[in-house]
Backbone atoms as SQL, in Angstrom:
CREATE TABLE atoms (id INTEGER PRIMARY KEY, chain TEXT, resi INTEGER, resn TEXT, atom TEXT, x REAL, y REAL, z REAL);
INSERT INTO atoms VALUES
  (1, 'A', 1, 'UNK', 'N', 129.971, 36.549, 12.129),
  (2, 'A', 1, 'UNK', 'CA', 130.876, 37.136, 13.653),
  (3, 'A', 1, 'UNK', 'C', 130.948, 38.530, 13.950),
  (4, 'A', 2, 'UNK', 'N', 131.153, 38.732, 14.747),
  (5, 'A', 2, 'UNK', 'CA', 131.381, 41.015, 15.179),
  (6, 'A', 2, 'UNK', 'C', 133.128, 40.542, 15.665),
  (7, 'A', 3, 'UNK', 'N', 133.663, 41.613, 15.296),
  (8, 'A', 3, 'UNK', 'CA', 134.552, 42.180, 15.737),
  (9, 'A', 3, 'UNK', 'C', 134.929, 41.676, 17.310),
  (10, 'A', 4, 'UNK', 'N', 133.776, 42.216, 18.323),
  (11, 'A', 4, 'UNK', 'CA', 134.086, 41.861, 19.471),
  (12, 'A', 4, 'UNK', 'C', 134.351, 39.862, 20.160),
  (13, 'A', 5, 'UNK', 'N', 133.486, 39.582, 18.931),
  (14, 'A', 5, 'UNK', 'CA', 133.468, 38.215, 19.279),
  (15, 'A', 5, 'UNK', 'C', 134.178, 37.358, 18.340),
  (16, 'A', 6, 'UNK', 'N', 134.916, 37.550, 17.958),
  (17, 'A', 6, 'UNK', 'CA', 136.633, 37.196, 16.927),
  (18, 'A', 6, 'UNK', 'C', 137.562, 37.385, 18.431),
  (19, 'A', 7, 'UNK', 'N', 137.215, 38.617, 19.075),
  (20, 'A', 7, 'UNK', 'CA', 138.369, 39.282, 19.945),
  (21, 'A', 7, 'UNK', 'C', 138.112, 37.887, 20.943),
  (22, 'A', 8, 'UNK', 'N', 137.484, 37.999, 21.415),
  (23, 'A', 8, 'UNK', 'CA', 136.896, 36.884, 22.450),
  (24, 'A', 8, 'UNK', 'C', 136.763, 35.298, 22.506),
  (25, 'A', 9, 'UNK', 'N', 136.517, 34.623, 21.513),
  (26, 'A', 9, 'UNK', 'CA', 136.909, 33.465, 20.841),
  (27, 'A', 9, 'UNK', 'C', 138.607, 33.723, 20.690),
  (28, 'A', 10, 'UNK', 'N', 139.095, 34.686, 20.181),
  (29, 'A', 10, 'UNK', 'CA', 140.710, 34.180, 19.738),
  (30, 'A', 10, 'UNK', 'C', 141.262, 34.136, 21.655),
  (31, 'A', 11, 'UNK', 'N', 140.749, 34.709, 22.773),
  (32, 'A', 11, 'UNK', 'CA', 141.263, 34.969, 24.242),
  (33, 'A', 11, 'UNK', 'C', 140.974, 33.289, 24.393),
  (34, 'A', 12, 'UNK', 'N', 139.216, 32.809, 24.638),
  (35, 'A', 12, 'UNK', 'CA', 138.959, 32.044, 25.184),
  (36, 'A', 12, 'UNK', 'C', 139.829, 30.769, 24.402),
  (37, 'A', 13, 'UNK', 'N', 140.012, 30.918, 23.241),
  (38, 'A', 13, 'UNK', 'CA', 140.587, 29.764, 22.245),
  (39, 'A', 13, 'UNK', 'C', 141.965, 29.435, 22.862),
  (40, 'A', 14, 'UNK', 'N', 142.705, 29.964, 22.862),
  (41, 'A', 14, 'UNK', 'CA', 144.053, 30.910, 23.950),
  (42, 'A', 14, 'UNK', 'C', 144.066, 30.004, 24.774),
  (43, 'A', 15, 'UNK', 'N', 142.908, 30.433, 26.071),
  (44, 'A', 15, 'UNK', 'CA', 143.064, 29.930, 27.028),
  (45, 'A', 15, 'UNK', 'C', 143.341, 28.651, 27.278),
  (46, 'A', 16, 'UNK', 'N', 142.021, 28.071, 26.149),
  (47, 'A', 16, 'UNK', 'CA', 141.757, 26.320, 26.789),
  (48, 'A', 16, 'UNK', 'C', 142.862, 26.205, 25.693),
  (49, 'A', 17, 'UNK', 'N', 143.764, 26.321, 24.722),
  (50, 'A', 17, 'UNK', 'CA', 144.778, 25.767, 23.768),
  (51, 'A', 17, 'UNK', 'C', 146.116, 25.248, 25.659),
  (52, 'A', 18, 'UNK', 'N', 145.439, 26.257, 26.760),
  (53, 'A', 18, 'UNK', 'CA', 147.149, 26.015, 27.441),
  (54, 'A', 18, 'UNK', 'C', 146.783, 25.784, 29.071),
  (55, 'A', 19, 'UNK', 'N', 144.616, 25.227, 28.869),
  (56, 'A', 19, 'UNK', 'CA', 144.490, 23.977, 29.202),
  (57, 'A', 19, 'UNK', 'C', 143.958, 24.846, 31.111),
  (58, 'A', 20, 'UNK', 'N', 143.754, 26.119, 30.252),
  (59, 'A', 20, 'UNK', 'CA', 143.570, 27.333, 31.743),
  (60, 'A', 20, 'UNK', 'C', 142.043, 26.300, 31.970),
  (61, 'A', 21, 'UNK', 'N', 141.591, 26.433, 33.249),
  (62, 'A', 21, 'UNK', 'CA', 140.600, 25.799, 33.738),
  (63, 'A', 21, 'UNK', 'C', 139.498, 26.965, 33.918),
  (64, 'A', 22, 'UNK', 'N', 138.314, 26.901, 34.186),
  (65, 'A', 22, 'UNK', 'CA', 137.319, 28.020, 34.359),
  (66, 'A', 22, 'UNK', 'C', 137.510, 28.915, 34.096),
  (67, 'A', 23, 'UNK', 'N', 137.234, 29.108, 32.445),
  (68, 'A', 23, 'UNK', 'CA', 137.379, 30.359, 31.784),
  (69, 'A', 23, 'UNK', 'C', 135.685, 30.891, 32.071),
  (70, 'A', 24, 'UNK', 'N', 135.716, 32.248, 32.200),
  (71, 'A', 24, 'UNK', 'CA', 134.998, 32.639, 31.936),
  (72, 'A', 24, 'UNK', 'C', 134.648, 34.374, 31.115),
  (73, 'A', 25, 'UNK', 'N', 133.832, 34.224, 30.890),
  (74, 'A', 25, 'UNK', 'CA', 133.265, 35.818, 30.401),
  (75, 'A', 25, 'UNK', 'C', 132.697, 36.268, 30.608),
  (76, 'A', 26, 'UNK', 'N', 132.410, 38.113, 30.940),
  (77, 'A', 26, 'UNK', 'CA', 131.302, 38.378, 31.877),
  (78, 'A', 26, 'UNK', 'C', 131.535, 39.282, 31.417),
  (79, 'A', 27, 'UNK', 'N', 129.845, 39.852, 30.747),
  (80, 'A', 27, 'UNK', 'CA', 129.716, 41.196, 30.286),
  (81, 'A', 27, 'UNK', 'C', 129.540, 42.097, 31.435),
  (82, 'A', 28, 'UNK', 'N', 130.637, 43.246, 30.801),
  (83, 'A', 28, 'UNK', 'CA', 129.857, 44.210, 32.412),
  (84, 'A', 28, 'UNK', 'C', 129.555, 45.324, 31.680),
  (85, 'A', 29, 'UNK', 'N', 128.948, 45.475, 30.644),
  (86, 'A', 29, 'UNK', 'CA', 128.888, 46.777, 29.234),
  (87, 'A', 29, 'UNK', 'C', 127.764, 47.703, 30.596),
  (88, 'A', 30, 'UNK', 'N', 127.047, 46.812, 30.763),
  (89, 'A', 30, 'UNK', 'CA', 126.026, 47.443, 31.225),
  (90, 'A', 30, 'UNK', 'C', 126.481, 47.935, 33.090),
  (91, 'A', 31, 'UNK', 'N', 127.341, 47.692, 33.404),
  (92, 'A', 31, 'UNK', 'CA', 127.748, 47.873, 35.020),
  (93, 'A', 31, 'UNK', 'C', 128.687, 49.034, 35.099),
  (94, 'A', 32, 'UNK', 'N', 129.887, 49.318, 34.525),
  (95, 'A', 32, 'UNK', 'CA', 130.941, 49.501, 34.124),
  (96, 'A', 32, 'UNK', 'C', 131.592, 50.411, 32.846),
  (97, 'A', 33, 'UNK', 'N', 131.986, 51.257, 33.297),
  (98, 'A', 33, 'UNK', 'CA', 133.021, 51.931, 32.194),
  (99, 'A', 33, 'UNK', 'C', 134.574, 51.569, 31.965),
  (100, 'A', 34, 'UNK', 'N', 134.994, 50.486, 32.846),
  (101, 'A', 34, 'UNK', 'CA', 136.649, 50.082, 32.446),
  (102, 'A', 34, 'UNK', 'C', 136.966, 49.936, 31.295),
  (103, 'A', 35, 'UNK', 'N', 135.540, 48.702, 30.678),
  (104, 'A', 35, 'UNK', 'CA', 135.319, 47.895, 29.761),
  (105, 'A', 35, 'UNK', 'C', 134.117, 47.620, 29.752),
  (106, 'A', 36, 'UNK', 'N', 134.034, 46.476, 28.678),
  (107, 'A', 36, 'UNK', 'CA', 132.415, 45.627, 27.984),
  (108, 'A', 36, 'UNK', 'C', 132.729, 44.514, 28.346),
  (109, 'A', 37, 'UNK', 'N', 133.855, 43.951, 28.890),
  (110, 'A', 37, 'UNK', 'CA', 134.076, 42.397, 28.890),
  (111, 'A', 37, 'UNK', 'C', 135.589, 42.127, 29.481),
  (112, 'A', 38, 'UNK', 'N', 134.902, 41.428, 30.799),
  (113, 'A', 38, 'UNK', 'CA', 136.460, 41.034, 31.232),
  (114, 'A', 38, 'UNK', 'C', 135.815, 39.375, 30.809),
  (115, 'A', 39, 'UNK', 'N', 137.266, 38.675, 31.153),
  (116, 'A', 39, 'UNK', 'CA', 137.643, 36.893, 30.134),
  (117, 'A', 39, 'UNK', 'C', 138.618, 36.561, 31.666),
  (118, 'A', 40, 'UNK', 'N', 138.029, 36.140, 32.303),
  (119, 'A', 40, 'UNK', 'CA', 138.542, 35.030, 33.751),
  (120, 'A', 40, 'UNK', 'C', 139.205, 33.592, 33.690),
  (121, 'A', 41, 'UNK', 'N', 140.198, 33.329, 33.828),
  (122, 'A', 41, 'UNK', 'CA', 140.893, 32.057, 33.583),
  (123, 'A', 41, 'UNK', 'C', 141.674, 31.211, 35.126),
  (124, 'A', 42, 'UNK', 'N', 142.012, 30.561, 35.122),
  (125, 'A', 42, 'UNK', 'CA', 142.834, 30.184, 36.314),
  (126, 'A', 42, 'UNK', 'C', 143.556, 28.965, 35.437),
  (127, 'A', 43, 'UNK', 'N', 144.932, 29.602, 36.227),
  (128, 'A', 43, 'UNK', 'CA', 146.148, 28.054, 36.080),
  (129, 'A', 43, 'UNK', 'C', 146.921, 27.294, 37.640),
  (130, 'A', 44, 'UNK', 'N', 147.364, 26.298, 36.896),
  (131, 'A', 44, 'UNK', 'CA', 147.629, 25.394, 38.467),
  (132, 'A', 44, 'UNK', 'C', 148.857, 25.788, 39.256),
  (133, 'A', 45, 'UNK', 'N', 149.616, 26.837, 37.672),
  (134, 'A', 45, 'UNK', 'CA', 151.545, 27.199, 38.557),
  (135, 'A', 45, 'UNK', 'C', 151.403, 28.033, 37.670),
  (136, 'A', 46, 'UNK', 'N', 152.275, 29.325, 38.603),
  (137, 'A', 46, 'UNK', 'CA', 152.809, 30.405, 37.684),
  (138, 'A', 46, 'UNK', 'C', 153.705, 30.530, 36.245),
  (139, 'A', 47, 'UNK', 'N', 153.918, 28.693, 36.414),
  (140, 'A', 47, 'UNK', 'CA', 154.017, 28.510, 34.826),
  (141, 'A', 47, 'UNK', 'C', 153.446, 28.823, 34.072),
  (142, 'A', 48, 'UNK', 'N', 152.540, 28.124, 34.778),
  (143, 'A', 48, 'UNK', 'CA', 150.650, 27.941, 32.946),
  (144, 'A', 48, 'UNK', 'C', 150.521, 28.971, 33.241),
  (145, 'A', 49, 'UNK', 'N', 149.992, 30.021, 34.020),
  (146, 'A', 49, 'UNK', 'CA', 149.620, 31.119, 33.876),
  (147, 'A', 49, 'UNK', 'C', 149.837, 32.950, 33.101),
  (148, 'A', 50, 'UNK', 'N', 151.930, 32.619, 33.375),
  (149, 'A', 50, 'UNK', 'CA', 153.203, 32.792, 32.620),
  (150, 'A', 50, 'UNK', 'C', 152.190, 32.445, 31.307),
  (151, 'A', 51, 'UNK', 'N', 152.208, 31.609, 30.613),
  (152, 'A', 51, 'UNK', 'CA', 152.242, 30.412, 29.781),
  (153, 'A', 51, 'UNK', 'C', 150.413, 30.542, 28.330),
  (154, 'A', 52, 'UNK', 'N', 149.624, 30.870, 29.714),
  (155, 'A', 52, 'UNK', 'CA', 148.582, 31.157, 29.071),
  (156, 'A', 52, 'UNK', 'C', 148.301, 33.303, 28.850),
  (157, 'A', 53, 'UNK', 'N', 148.696, 34.025, 29.786),
  (158, 'A', 53, 'UNK', 'CA', 149.227, 35.190, 29.097),
  (159, 'A', 53, 'UNK', 'C', 150.031, 34.785, 28.344),
  (160, 'A', 54, 'UNK', 'N', 150.771, 34.455, 27.768),
  (161, 'A', 54, 'UNK', 'CA', 151.796, 34.339, 26.361),
  (162, 'A', 54, 'UNK', 'C', 151.255, 34.305, 25.537),
  (163, 'A', 55, 'UNK', 'N', 150.313, 33.183, 25.223),
  (164, 'A', 55, 'UNK', 'CA', 149.724, 32.840, 24.686),
  (165, 'A', 55, 'UNK', 'C', 148.329, 33.438, 23.993),
  (166, 'A', 56, 'UNK', 'N', 148.174, 34.260, 24.862),
  (167, 'A', 56, 'UNK', 'CA', 146.791, 34.793, 24.916),
  (168, 'A', 56, 'UNK', 'C', 147.304, 36.415, 23.871),
  (169, 'A', 57, 'UNK', 'N', 148.446, 36.869, 24.374),
  (170, 'A', 57, 'UNK', 'CA', 149.363, 37.959, 23.724),
  (171, 'A', 57, 'UNK', 'C', 149.591, 37.401, 22.907),
  (172, 'A', 58, 'UNK', 'N', 150.055, 36.685, 21.866),
  (173, 'A', 58, 'UNK', 'CA', 150.873, 35.665, 20.370),
  (174, 'A', 58, 'UNK', 'C', 149.969, 35.982, 19.803),
  (175, 'A', 59, 'UNK', 'N', 148.415, 35.367, 20.734),
  (176, 'A', 59, 'UNK', 'CA', 147.109, 35.090, 19.333),
  (177, 'A', 59, 'UNK', 'C', 146.506, 36.592, 19.077),
  (178, 'A', 60, 'UNK', 'N', 146.586, 36.846, 19.932),
  (179, 'A', 60, 'UNK', 'CA', 145.787, 37.908, 19.775),
  (180, 'A', 60, 'UNK', 'C', 146.757, 39.172, 18.905),
  (181, 'A', 61, 'UNK', 'N', 148.026, 39.443, 18.986),
  (182, 'A', 61, 'UNK', 'CA', 148.619, 40.209, 17.622),
  (183, 'A', 61, 'UNK', 'C', 148.779, 39.264, 16.899),
  (184, 'A', 62, 'UNK', 'N', 148.175, 38.172, 16.593),
  (185, 'A', 62, 'UNK', 'CA', 148.928, 37.573, 14.840),
  (186, 'A', 62, 'UNK', 'C', 147.087, 37.804, 14.196),
  (187, 'A', 63, 'UNK', 'N', 146.250, 38.230, 15.222),
  (188, 'A', 63, 'UNK', 'CA', 145.610, 38.256, 14.372),
  (189, 'A', 63, 'UNK', 'C', 145.115, 39.942, 14.833),
  (190, 'A', 64, 'UNK', 'N', 145.491, 40.823, 15.014),
  (191, 'A', 64, 'UNK', 'CA', 145.964, 42.673, 14.816),
  (192, 'A', 64, 'UNK', 'C', 145.428, 42.908, 15.986),
  (193, 'A', 65, 'UNK', 'N', 145.356, 42.876, 17.446),
  (194, 'A', 65, 'UNK', 'CA', 144.805, 43.639, 17.857),
  (195, 'A', 65, 'UNK', 'C', 145.919, 43.274, 18.991),
  (196, 'A', 66, 'UNK', 'N', 146.049, 44.567, 19.676),
  (197, 'A', 66, 'UNK', 'CA', 147.384, 45.026, 20.299),
  (198, 'A', 66, 'UNK', 'C', 147.055, 45.621, 21.231),
  (199, 'A', 67, 'UNK', 'N', 147.763, 44.514, 22.779),
  (200, 'A', 67, 'UNK', 'CA', 147.693, 44.957, 24.340),
  (201, 'A', 67, 'UNK', 'C', 147.975, 46.589, 23.801),
  (202, 'A', 68, 'UNK', 'N', 147.284, 46.478, 25.138),
  (203, 'A', 68, 'UNK', 'CA', 147.308, 47.590, 25.831),
  (204, 'A', 68, 'UNK', 'C', 147.824, 48.415, 27.071),
  (205, 'A', 69, 'UNK', 'N', 147.753, 47.322, 28.050),
  (206, 'A', 69, 'UNK', 'CA', 148.716, 47.497, 29.401),
  (207, 'A', 69, 'UNK', 'C', 148.680, 46.199, 29.482),
  (208, 'A', 70, 'UNK', 'N', 150.287, 45.409, 30.334),
  (209, 'A', 70, 'UNK', 'CA', 150.251, 44.756, 30.853),
  (210, 'A', 70, 'UNK', 'C', 150.728, 44.518, 31.966),
  (211, 'A', 71, 'UNK', 'N', 149.900, 43.765, 33.426),
  (212, 'A', 71, 'UNK', 'CA', 150.320, 43.863, 34.658),
  (213, 'A', 71, 'UNK', 'C', 150.385, 42.522, 34.915),
  (214, 'A', 72, 'UNK', 'N', 151.285, 42.407, 36.243),
  (215, 'A', 72, 'UNK', 'CA', 151.434, 41.316, 36.896),
  (216, 'A', 72, 'UNK', 'C', 152.501, 39.977, 36.794),
  (217, 'A', 73, 'UNK', 'N', 152.544, 40.405, 35.491),
  (218, 'A', 73, 'UNK', 'CA', 153.503, 39.002, 34.610),
  (219, 'A', 73, 'UNK', 'C', 154.652, 38.841, 35.260),
  (220, 'A', 74, 'UNK', 'N', 155.791, 40.024, 36.077),
  (221, 'A', 74, 'UNK', 'CA', 156.601, 38.838, 37.129),
  (222, 'A', 74, 'UNK', 'C', 156.351, 38.059, 37.979),
  (223, 'A', 75, 'UNK', 'N', 155.010, 38.158, 38.925),
  (224, 'A', 75, 'UNK', 'CA', 155.069, 37.373, 40.078),
  (225, 'A', 75, 'UNK', 'C', 153.897, 36.197, 39.712),
  (226, 'A', 76, 'UNK', 'N', 153.167, 36.744, 38.317),
  (227, 'A', 76, 'UNK', 'CA', 152.620, 34.615, 38.221),
  (228, 'A', 76, 'UNK', 'C', 151.714, 34.895, 38.778),
  (229, 'A', 77, 'UNK', 'N', 150.885, 35.764, 39.260),
  (230, 'A', 77, 'UNK', 'CA', 150.042, 34.905, 40.110),
  (231, 'A', 77, 'UNK', 'C', 148.510, 35.790, 39.896),
  (232, 'A', 78, 'UNK', 'N', 148.517, 36.910, 39.372),
  (233, 'A', 78, 'UNK', 'CA', 147.740, 37.464, 38.855),
  (234, 'A', 78, 'UNK', 'C', 147.731, 38.173, 37.707),
  (235, 'A', 79, 'UNK', 'N', 147.461, 38.392, 36.563),
  (236, 'A', 79, 'UNK', 'CA', 148.446, 38.663, 35.393),
  (237, 'A', 79, 'UNK', 'C', 147.439, 39.527, 34.610),
  (238, 'A', 80, 'UNK', 'N', 146.587, 40.233, 34.166),
  (239, 'A', 80, 'UNK', 'CA', 145.982, 41.527, 33.708),
  (240, 'A', 80, 'UNK', 'C', 146.419, 41.714, 32.249),
  (241, 'A', 81, 'UNK', 'N', 145.827, 41.270, 31.713),
  (242, 'A', 81, 'UNK', 'CA', 146.184, 41.791, 29.895),
  (243, 'A', 81, 'UNK', 'C', 144.937, 42.756, 29.347),
  (244, 'A', 82, 'UNK', 'N', 145.556, 44.140, 29.224),
  (245, 'A', 82, 'UNK', 'CA', 144.094, 44.565, 28.878),
  (246, 'A', 82, 'UNK', 'C', 144.152, 45.075, 27.118),
  (247, 'A', 83, 'UNK', 'N', 142.791, 45.294, 26.799),
  (248, 'A', 83, 'UNK', 'CA', 143.232, 45.246, 25.251),
  (249, 'A', 83, 'UNK', 'C', 142.008, 46.062, 24.908),
  (250, 'A', 84, 'UNK', 'N', 141.892, 47.085, 26.011),
  (251, 'A', 84, 'UNK', 'CA', 140.614, 48.389, 25.838),
  (252, 'A', 84, 'UNK', 'C', 138.836, 48.031, 26.217),
  (253, 'A', 85, 'UNK', 'N', 138.623, 47.247, 25.231),
  (254, 'A', 85, 'UNK', 'CA', 137.084, 47.241, 25.616),
  (255, 'A', 85, 'UNK', 'C', 137.131, 45.425, 26.470),
  (256, 'A', 86, 'UNK', 'N', 138.218, 44.556, 26.052),
  (257, 'A', 86, 'UNK', 'CA', 137.928, 43.289, 26.851),
  (258, 'A', 86, 'UNK', 'C', 139.819, 43.351, 27.415),
  (259, 'A', 87, 'UNK', 'N', 139.515, 42.860, 28.888),
  (260, 'A', 87, 'UNK', 'CA', 139.915, 42.762, 29.738),
  (261, 'A', 87, 'UNK', 'C', 140.746, 41.296, 30.219),
  (262, 'A', 88, 'UNK', 'N', 141.541, 40.581, 30.051),
  (263, 'A', 88, 'UNK', 'CA', 141.697, 39.599, 30.928),
  (264, 'A', 88, 'UNK', 'C', 142.263, 39.448, 32.414),
  (265, 'A', 89, 'UNK', 'N', 142.143, 38.323, 33.021),
  (266, 'A', 89, 'UNK', 'CA', 142.717, 38.355, 34.390),
  (267, 'A', 89, 'UNK', 'C', 143.276, 36.553, 34.207),
  (268, 'A', 90, 'UNK', 'N', 144.221, 36.454, 33.798),
  (269, 'A', 90, 'UNK', 'CA', 144.848, 34.843, 34.432),
  (270, 'A', 90, 'UNK', 'C', 145.563, 34.862, 35.821),
  (271, 'A', 91, 'UNK', 'N', 144.125, 34.022, 36.269),
  (272, 'A', 91, 'UNK', 'CA', 145.115, 33.900, 37.656),
  (273, 'A', 91, 'UNK', 'C', 145.702, 32.653, 38.413),
  (274, 'A', 92, 'UNK', 'N', 146.327, 32.674, 39.403),
  (275, 'A', 92, 'UNK', 'CA', 146.547, 30.594, 39.576),
  (276, 'A', 92, 'UNK', 'C', 145.561, 30.717, 40.472),
  (277, 'A', 93, 'UNK', 'N', 145.589, 29.740, 40.384),
  (278, 'A', 93, 'UNK', 'CA', 143.991, 28.864, 40.647),
  (279, 'A', 93, 'UNK', 'C', 144.022, 29.470, 42.490),
  (280, 'A', 94, 'UNK', 'N', 144.873, 29.849, 43.073),
  (281, 'A', 94, 'UNK', 'CA', 144.447, 30.243, 44.733),
  (282, 'A', 94, 'UNK', 'C', 144.034, 31.753, 45.416),
  (283, 'A', 95, 'UNK', 'N', 144.757, 33.209, 43.813),
  (284, 'A', 95, 'UNK', 'CA', 145.075, 33.618, 43.929),
  (285, 'A', 95, 'UNK', 'C', 143.166, 34.949, 43.867),
  (286, 'A', 96, 'UNK', 'N', 142.508, 33.381, 42.667),
  (287, 'A', 96, 'UNK', 'CA', 141.743, 33.829, 42.396),
  (288, 'A', 96, 'UNK', 'C', 140.864, 33.182, 43.045),
  (289, 'A', 97, 'UNK', 'N', 140.331, 32.383, 44.000),
  (290, 'A', 97, 'UNK', 'CA', 139.106, 31.942, 44.656),
  (291, 'A', 97, 'UNK', 'C', 139.600, 33.202, 46.459),
  (292, 'A', 98, 'UNK', 'N', 140.821, 33.385, 46.280),
  (293, 'A', 98, 'UNK', 'CA', 141.107, 34.869, 47.295),
  (294, 'A', 98, 'UNK', 'C', 139.697, 36.149, 47.064),
  (295, 'A', 99, 'UNK', 'N', 140.500, 36.779, 45.662),
  (296, 'A', 99, 'UNK', 'CA', 139.418, 37.310, 44.846),
  (297, 'A', 99, 'UNK', 'C', 139.162, 37.163, 44.447),
  (298, 'A', 100, 'UNK', 'N', 137.439, 36.355, 44.049),
  (299, 'A', 100, 'UNK', 'CA', 137.436, 35.377, 43.556),
  (300, 'A', 100, 'UNK', 'C', 135.685, 37.036, 42.821),
  (301, 'A', 101, 'UNK', 'N', 136.341, 37.280, 41.539),
  (302, 'A', 101, 'UNK', 'CA', 136.289, 38.775, 40.316),
  (303, 'A', 101, 'UNK', 'C', 134.684, 38.020, 40.443),
  (304, 'A', 102, 'UNK', 'N', 133.869, 36.682, 39.909),
  (305, 'A', 102, 'UNK', 'CA', 132.993, 36.504, 40.065),
  (306, 'A', 102, 'UNK', 'C', 131.969, 37.042, 40.719),
  (307, 'A', 103, 'UNK', 'N', 132.175, 36.989, 42.326),
  (308, 'A', 103, 'UNK', 'CA', 131.199, 37.729, 42.995),
  (309, 'A', 103, 'UNK', 'C', 131.099, 39.159, 42.891),
  (310, 'A', 104, 'UNK', 'N', 132.629, 39.980, 43.276),
  (311, 'A', 104, 'UNK', 'CA', 132.299, 41.707, 42.954),
  (312, 'A', 104, 'UNK', 'C', 131.715, 41.742, 41.794),
  (313, 'A', 105, 'UNK', 'N', 131.876, 40.923, 40.531),
  (314, 'A', 105, 'UNK', 'CA', 131.273, 41.649, 39.066),
  (315, 'A', 105, 'UNK', 'C', 129.367, 40.510, 39.336),
  (316, 'A', 106, 'UNK', 'N', 129.189, 40.357, 40.087),
  (317, 'A', 106, 'UNK', 'CA', 128.168, 39.262, 40.059),
  (318, 'A', 106, 'UNK', 'C', 127.038, 39.984, 39.088),
  (319, 'A', 107, 'UNK', 'N', 126.736, 41.355, 39.510),
  (320, 'A', 107, 'UNK', 'CA', 126.005, 41.744, 38.414),
  (321, 'A', 107, 'UNK', 'C', 125.602, 42.068, 37.155),
  (322, 'A', 108, 'UNK', 'N', 127.148, 40.963, 36.430),
  (323, 'A', 108, 'UNK', 'CA', 127.284, 41.332, 35.183),
  (324, 'A', 108, 'UNK', 'C', 126.924, 39.830, 34.190),
  (325, 'A', 109, 'UNK', 'N', 126.799, 39.858, 33.526),
  (326, 'A', 109, 'UNK', 'CA', 125.880, 38.503, 32.394),
  (327, 'A', 109, 'UNK', 'C', 127.672, 37.519, 32.287),
  (328, 'A', 110, 'UNK', 'N', 127.000, 36.436, 32.159),
  (329, 'A', 110, 'UNK', 'CA', 128.135, 35.947, 32.016),
  (330, 'A', 110, 'UNK', 'C', 127.812, 34.944, 30.833),
  (331, 'A', 111, 'UNK', 'N', 128.571, 35.383, 29.630),
  (332, 'A', 111, 'UNK', 'CA', 128.893, 34.619, 28.275),
  (333, 'A', 111, 'UNK', 'C', 128.892, 33.257, 27.917),
  (334, 'A', 112, 'UNK', 'N', 128.171, 32.571, 27.644),
  (335, 'A', 112, 'UNK', 'CA', 128.282, 31.395, 27.411),
  (336, 'A', 112, 'UNK', 'C', 129.839, 30.391, 26.303),
  (337, 'A', 113, 'UNK', 'N', 130.575, 30.543, 26.861),
  (338, 'A', 113, 'UNK', 'CA', 132.224, 30.478, 25.838),
  (339, 'A', 113, 'UNK', 'C', 131.863, 29.166, 25.312),
  (340, 'A', 114, 'UNK', 'N', 130.793, 28.328, 25.054),
  (341, 'A', 114, 'UNK', 'CA', 130.928, 27.117, 24.008),
  (342, 'A', 114, 'UNK', 'C', 130.359, 27.761, 22.909),
  (343, 'A', 115, 'UNK', 'N', 129.570, 29.276, 21.846),
  (344, 'A', 115, 'UNK', 'CA', 129.517, 29.282, 21.056),
  (345, 'A', 115, 'UNK', 'C', 130.920, 30.359, 20.801),
  (346, 'A', 116, 'UNK', 'N', 132.188, 30.525, 21.645),
  (347, 'A', 116, 'UNK', 'CA', 133.008, 31.261, 21.039),
  (348, 'A', 116, 'UNK', 'C', 134.586, 30.166, 20.423),
  (349, 'A', 117, 'UNK', 'N', 134.681, 29.104, 20.975),
  (350, 'A', 117, 'UNK', 'CA', 135.160, 28.080, 21.096),
  (351, 'A', 117, 'UNK', 'C', 134.540, 27.473, 20.470),
  (352, 'A', 118, 'UNK', 'N', 134.017, 27.277, 19.843),
  (353, 'A', 118, 'UNK', 'CA', 133.229, 25.837, 18.870),
  (354, 'A', 118, 'UNK', 'C', 133.918, 26.505, 17.575);
């Protein structure tokens, strides 16, 4: 497993541990310079969104990957966690459907997350 796969796996497992739903990993390397991957996940409430973001941050810190930037934490409607080449978007379910990042980044390649969770 490569380092990027390890980091993606850590993030996806953290999302899954906090019962995030509709977890998607998009490979944006060929279409953007802002990062290599987007991880997108949803929660049903602001407390779940915060819990998902906290779990990701805690698990990533434990394996030695530091957060570069965090945005949206106080409102907990759309929390962005920037790990440099991986950008994590944790949405409240209503905001996710409104912003629809999957449609905006439809030229990206979706990664099979079952390979990351196993």
